[in-house]
PDB file of C-alpha atoms in Angstrom:
ATOM      1  CA  UNK A   1     130.412  80.354 282.069  1.00  0.00           C
ATOM      2  CA  UNK A   2     131.930  77.824 284.447  1.00  0.00           C
ATOM      3  CA  UNK A   3     135.584  78.112 285.349  1.00  0.00           C
ATOM      4  CA  UNK A   4     135.965  74.435 286.261  1.00  0.00           C
ATOM      5  CA  UNK A   5     133.942  71.248 285.842  1.00  0.00           C
ATOM      6  CA  UNK A   6     132.496  71.328 289.341  1.00  0.00           C
ATOM      7  CA  UNK A   7     131.169  74.882 288.818  1.00  0.00           C
ATOM      8  CA  UNK A   8     128.641  73.485 286.330  1.00  0.00           C
ATOM      9  CA  UNK A   9     125.076  72.744 287.362  1.00  0.00           C
ATOM     10  CA  UNK A  10     124.208  69.086 288.010  1.00  0.00           C
ATOM     11  CA  UNK A  11     122.034  69.091 284.851  1.00  0.00           C
ATOM     12  CA  UNK A  12     124.926  70.463 282.790  1.00  0.00           C
ATOM     13  CA  UNK A  13     127.308  67.894 284.245  1.00  0.00           C
ATOM     14  CA  UNK A  14     124.884  65.087 283.410  1.00  0.00           C
ATOM     15  CA  UNK A  15     124.293  66.283 279.830  1.00  0.00           C
ATOM     16  CA  UNK A  16     127.992  66.698 279.142  1.00  0.00           C
ATOM     17  CA  UNK A  17     128.850  63.352 280.750  1.00  0.00           C
ATOM     18  CA  UNK A  18     126.231  61.622 278.611  1.00  0.00           C
ATOM     19  CA  UNK A  19     127.762  63.118 275.456  1.00  0.00           C
ATOM     20  CA  UNK A  20     131.245  62.152 276.656  1.00  0.00           C
ATOM     21  CA  UNK A  21     130.144  58.591 277.418  1.00  0.00           C
ATOM     22  CA  UNK A  22     128.887  58.346 273.829  1.00  0.00           C
ATOM     23  CA  UNK A  23     132.289  59.516 272.629  1.00  0.00           C
ATOM     24  CA  UNK A  24     134.084  57.018 274.885  1.00  0.00           C
ATOM     25  CA  UNK A  25     131.895  54.140 273.688  1.00  0.00           C
ATOM     26  CA  UNK A  26     132.482  54.841 270.020  1.00  0.00           C
ATOM     27  CA  UNK A  27     136.190  55.420 270.576  1.00  0.00           C
ATOM     28  CA  UNK A  28     136.498  52.098 272.430  1.00  0.00           C
ATOM     29  CA  UNK A  29     134.716  50.148 269.695  1.00  0.00           C
ATOM     30  CA  UNK A  30     136.866  51.813 267.036  1.00  0.00           C
ATOM     31  CA  UNK A  31     140.015  51.124 269.063  1.00  0.00           C
ATOM     32  CA  UNK A  32     139.278  47.413 268.980  1.00  0.00           C
ATOM     33  CA  UNK A  33     138.362  47.546 265.299  1.00  0.00           C
ATOM     34  CA  UNK A  34     141.734  49.111 264.476  1.00  0.00           C
ATOM     35  CA  UNK A  35     143.578  46.599 266.632  1.00  0.00           C
ATOM     36  CA  UNK A  36     141.700  43.700 265.019  1.00  0.00           C
ATOM     37  CA  UNK A  37     142.608  45.029 261.584  1.00  0.00           C
ATOM     38  CA  UNK A  38     146.230  45.543 262.694  1.00  0.00           C
ATOM     39  CA  UNK A  39     146.403  41.882 263.656  1.00  0.00           C
ATOM     40  CA  UNK A  40     144.661  40.574 260.538  1.00  0.00           C
ATOM     41  CA  UNK A  41     145.606  42.756 257.571  1.00  0.00           C
ATOM     42  CA  UNK A  42     147.112  40.793 254.692  1.00  0.00           C
ATOM     43  CA  UNK A  43     147.997  42.232 251.308  1.00  0.00           C
ATOM     44  CA  UNK A  44     150.801  43.908 249.423  1.00  0.00           C
ATOM     45  CA  UNK A  45     150.000  46.965 251.569  1.00  0.00           C
ATOM     46  CA  UNK A  46     150.570  45.045 254.804  1.00  0.00           C
ATOM     47  CA  UNK A  47     153.457  47.201 256.079  1.00  0.00           C
ATOM     48  CA  UNK A  48     151.893  50.657 255.827  1.00  0.00           C
ATOM     49  CA  UNK A  49     148.421  49.490 256.897  1.00  0.00           C
ATOM     50  CA  UNK A  50     149.754  47.434 259.801  1.00  0.00           C
ATOM     51  CA  UNK A  51     151.588  50.556 261.019  1.00  0.00           C
ATOM     52  CA  UNK A  52     148.649  52.919 260.399  1.00  0.00           C
ATOM     53  CA  UNK A  53     146.173  50.671 262.192  1.00  0.00           C
ATOM     54  CA  UNK A  54     148.557  50.527 265.171  1.00  0.00           C
ATOM     55  CA  UNK A  55     148.896  54.317 265.199  1.00  0.00           C
ATOM     56  CA  UNK A  56     145.105  54.582 265.218  1.00  0.00           C
ATOM     57  CA  UNK A  57     144.446  52.117 268.035  1.00  0.00           C
ATOM     58  CA  UNK A  58     147.220  53.555 270.203  1.00  0.00           C
ATOM     59  CA  UNK A  59     145.866  57.079 269.703  1.00  0.00           C
ATOM     60  CA  UNK A  60     142.310  55.978 270.417  1.00  0.00           C
ATOM     61  CA  UNK A  61     143.255  54.099 273.575  1.00  0.00           C
ATOM     62  CA  UNK A  62     144.823  57.260 274.987  1.00  0.00           C
ATOM     63  CA  UNK A  63     141.926  59.357 273.672  1.00  0.00           C
ATOM     64  CA  UNK A  64     139.252  57.260 275.343  1.00  0.00           C
ATOM     65  CA  UNK A  65     141.167  57.606 278.618  1.00  0.00           C
ATOM     66  CA  UNK A  66     141.231  61.414 278.279  1.00  0.00           C
ATOM     67  CA  UNK A  67     137.486  61.462 277.579  1.00  0.00           C
ATOM     68  CA  UNK A  68     136.658  59.140 280.487  1.00  0.00           C
ATOM     69  CA  UNK A  69     138.831  61.151 282.857  1.00  0.00           C
ATOM     70  CA  UNK A  70     136.949  64.298 281.851  1.00  0.00           C
ATOM     71  CA  UNK A  71     133.708  62.535 282.842  1.00  0.00           C
ATOM     72  CA  UNK A  72     135.228  61.881 286.252  1.00  0.00           C
ATOM     73  CA  UNK A  73     136.263  65.554 286.518  1.00  0.00           C
ATOM     74  CA  UNK A  74     132.552  66.322 286.102  1.00  0.00           C
ATOM     75  CA  UNK A  75     131.959  63.995 289.080  1.00  0.00           C
ATOM     76  CA  UNK A  76     129.932  61.612 286.915  1.00  0.00           C
ATOM     77  CA  UNK A  77     130.121  57.883 286.083  1.00  0.00           C
ATOM     78  CA  UNK A  78     132.272  56.791 283.144  1.00  0.00           C
ATOM     79  CA  UNK A  79     130.872  53.699 281.403  1.00  0.00           C
ATOM     80  CA  UNK A  80     133.569  51.068 281.644  1.00  0.00           C
ATOM     81  CA  UNK A  81     132.058  47.848 280.347  1.00  0.00           C
ATOM     82  CA  UNK A  82     132.567  46.530 276.857  1.00  0.00           C
ATOM     83  CA  UNK A  83     128.935  45.428 276.661  1.00  0.00           C
ATOM     84  CA  UNK A  84     127.747  48.898 277.629  1.00  0.00           C
ATOM     85  CA  UNK A  85     130.022  50.560 275.108  1.00  0.00           C
ATOM     86  CA  UNK A  86     129.039  48.218 272.283  1.00  0.00           C
ATOM     87  CA  UNK A  87     125.339  48.713 273.056  1.00  0.00           C
ATOM     88  CA  UNK A  88     125.697  52.488 273.056  1.00  0.00           C
ATOM     89  CA  UNK A  89     128.075  52.915 270.113  1.00  0.00           C
ATOM     90  CA  UNK A  90     126.993  54.047 266.652  1.00  0.00           C
ATOM     91  CA  UNK A  91     130.176  52.344 265.409  1.00  0.00           C
ATOM     92  CA  UNK A  92     129.330  48.672 265.006  1.00  0.00           C
ATOM     93  CA  UNK A  93     131.543  45.881 266.255  1.00  0.00           C
ATOM     94  CA  UNK A  94     132.691  43.806 263.276  1.00  0.00           C
ATOM     95  CA  UNK A  95     133.155  40.056 263.075  1.00  0.00           C
ATOM     96  CA  UNK A  96     134.637  38.017 260.280  1.00  0.00           C
ATOM     97  CA  UNK A  97     137.381  38.428 257.731  1.00  0.00           C
ATOM     98  CA  UNK A  98     137.907  41.519 255.592  1.00  0.00           C
ATOM     99  CA  UNK A  99     140.179  42.515 252.747  1.00  0.00           C
ATOM    100  CA  UNK A 100     142.548  45.415 253.247  1.00  0.00           C
ATOM    101  CA  UNK A 101     140.240  47.676 251.222  1.00  0.00           C
ATOM    102  CA  UNK A 102     137.219  46.642 253.304  1.00  0.00           C
ATOM    103  CA  UNK A 103     139.191  47.292 256.493  1.00  0.00           C
ATOM    104  CA  UNK A 104     140.089  50.766 255.296  1.00  0.00           C
ATOM    105  CA  UNK A 105     136.457  51.478 254.404  1.00  0.00           C
ATOM    106  CA  UNK A 106     135.103  50.298 257.764  1.00  0.00           C
ATOM    107  CA  UNK A 107     137.719  52.210 259.714  1.00  0.00           C
ATOM    108  CA  UNK A 108     137.243  55.355 257.623  1.00  0.00           C
ATOM    109  CA  UNK A 109     133.488  55.226 258.245  1.00  0.00           C
ATOM    110  CA  UNK A 110     134.149  54.799 261.975  1.00  0.00           C
ATOM    111  CA  UNK A 111     136.457  57.830 261.961  1.00  0.00           C
ATOM    112  CA  UNK A 112     133.792  59.937 260.287  1.00  0.00           C
ATOM    113  CA  UNK A 113     131.225  58.787 262.858  1.00  0.00           C
ATOM    114  CA  UNK A 114     133.631  59.648 265.660  1.00  0.00           C
ATOM    115  CA  UNK A 115     134.265  63.085 264.202  1.00  0.00           C
ATOM    116  CA  UNK A 116     130.508  63.780 264.103  1.00  0.00           C
ATOM    117  CA  UNK A 117     130.067  62.478 267.644  1.00  0.00           C
ATOM    118  CA  UNK A 118     132.893  64.685 268.928  1.00  0.00           C
ATOM    119  CA  UNK A 119     131.407  67.703 267.161  1.00  0.00           C
ATOM    120  CA  UNK A 120     127.965  67.038 268.626  1.00  0.00           C
ATOM    121  CA  UNK A 121     129.391  66.508 272.106  1.00  0.00           C
ATOM    122  CA  UNK A 122     131.431  69.714 271.784  1.00  0.00           C
ATOM    123  CA  UNK A 123     128.200  71.563 271.024  1.00  0.00           C
ATOM    124  CA  UNK A 124     126.624  70.112 274.184  1.00  0.00           C
ATOM    125  CA  UNK A 125     129.632  71.268 276.209  1.00  0.00           C
ATOM    126  CA  UNK A 126     129.452  74.744 274.651  1.00  0.00           C
ATOM    127  CA  UNK A 127     125.702  75.038 275.315  1.00  0.00           C
ATOM    128  CA  UNK A 128     126.368  74.205 278.946  1.00  0.00           C
ATOM    129  CA  UNK A 129     129.286  76.594 279.358  1.00  0.00           C
ATOM    130  CA  UNK A 130     132.080  74.007 279.570  1.00  0.00           C
ATOM    131  CA  UNK A 131     134.793  75.379 277.303  1.00  0.00           C
ATOM    132  CA  UNK A 132     137.439  72.954 278.558  1.00  0.00           C
ATOM    133  CA  UNK A 133     135.415  69.901 277.564  1.00  0.00           C
ATOM    134  CA  UNK A 134     134.491  71.620 274.316  1.00  0.00           C
ATOM    135  CA  UNK A 135     138.194  72.102 273.542  1.00  0.00           C
ATOM    136  CA  UNK A 136     138.988  68.457 274.316  1.00  0.00           C
ATOM    137  CA  UNK A 137     136.206  67.275 272.026  1.00  0.00           C
ATOM    138  CA  UNK A 138     137.176  69.612 269.193  1.00  0.00           C
ATOM    139  CA  UNK A 139     140.762  68.358 269.436  1.00  0.00           C
ATOM    140  CA  UNK A 140     139.604  64.731 269.322  1.00  0.00           C
ATOM    141  CA  UNK A 141     137.325  65.509 266.368  1.00  0.00           C
ATOM    142  CA  UNK A 142     140.277  66.913 264.435  1.00  0.00           C
ATOM    143  CA  UNK A 143     142.230  63.702 265.102  1.00  0.00           C
ATOM    144  CA  UNK A 144     139.398  61.609 263.664  1.00  0.00           C
ATOM    145  CA  UNK A 145     139.067  63.858 260.613  1.00  0.00           C
ATOM    146  CA  UNK A 146     142.796  63.407 260.005  1.00  0.00           C
ATOM    147  CA  UNK A 147     142.618  59.627 260.327  1.00  0.00           C
ATOM    148  CA  UNK A 148     139.635  59.553 257.940  1.00  0.00           C
ATOM    149  CA  UNK A 149     141.697  61.486 255.401  1.00  0.00           C
ATOM    150  CA  UNK A 150     144.727  59.211 255.854  1.00  0.00           C
ATOM    151  CA  UNK A 151     142.585  56.119 255.346  1.00  0.00           C
ATOM    152  CA  UNK A 152     140.845  57.647 252.322  1.00  0.00           C
ATOM    153  CA  UNK A 153     144.274  58.388 250.801  1.00  0.00           C
ATOM    154  CA  UNK A 154     145.066  54.642 250.855  1.00  0.00           C
ATOM    155  CA  UNK A 155     142.205  53.951 248.441  1.00  0.00           C
ATOM    156  CA  UNK A 156     142.887  56.763 245.962  1.00  0.00           C
ATOM    157  CA  UNK A 157     143.670  55.420 242.520  1.00  0.00           C
ATOM    158  CA  UNK A 158     142.325  51.928 243.225  1.00  0.00           C
ATOM    159  CA  UNK A 159     139.793  50.645 240.736  1.00  0.00           C
TER     160      UNK A 159
END
């Protein structure tokens, strides 16, 4: 078990950094999705959704920074281009206009994808003896599970 990031083998650092870069990419794409929806939501649920979407993108912006900084602690390269993140992400960049219900659905799906990505990356960190990265990823996964639940709650009782 490594005590700090630089105690890991180069192969372990590379594997963990790759998993973290996946997490950063998907978080970045979802950040922009939430901000886009924050700007463009229109309905009788404008107020609560406008606020929730802002809470999500602000959280995700800080979260992607924490993930990228962990990559740097591993002495690896953090992907920093939008094109690279979009190409890598399992969360798709969206174009066009969406209803409030469609926005909720897209963002909920993105949160579930992020939760799975964080869980998978945490497993990579655990397999390579990096409990600190594992803890970070588990914490981020819990955030995405919570946002998925909050979004799902907005559609309960709708026909």
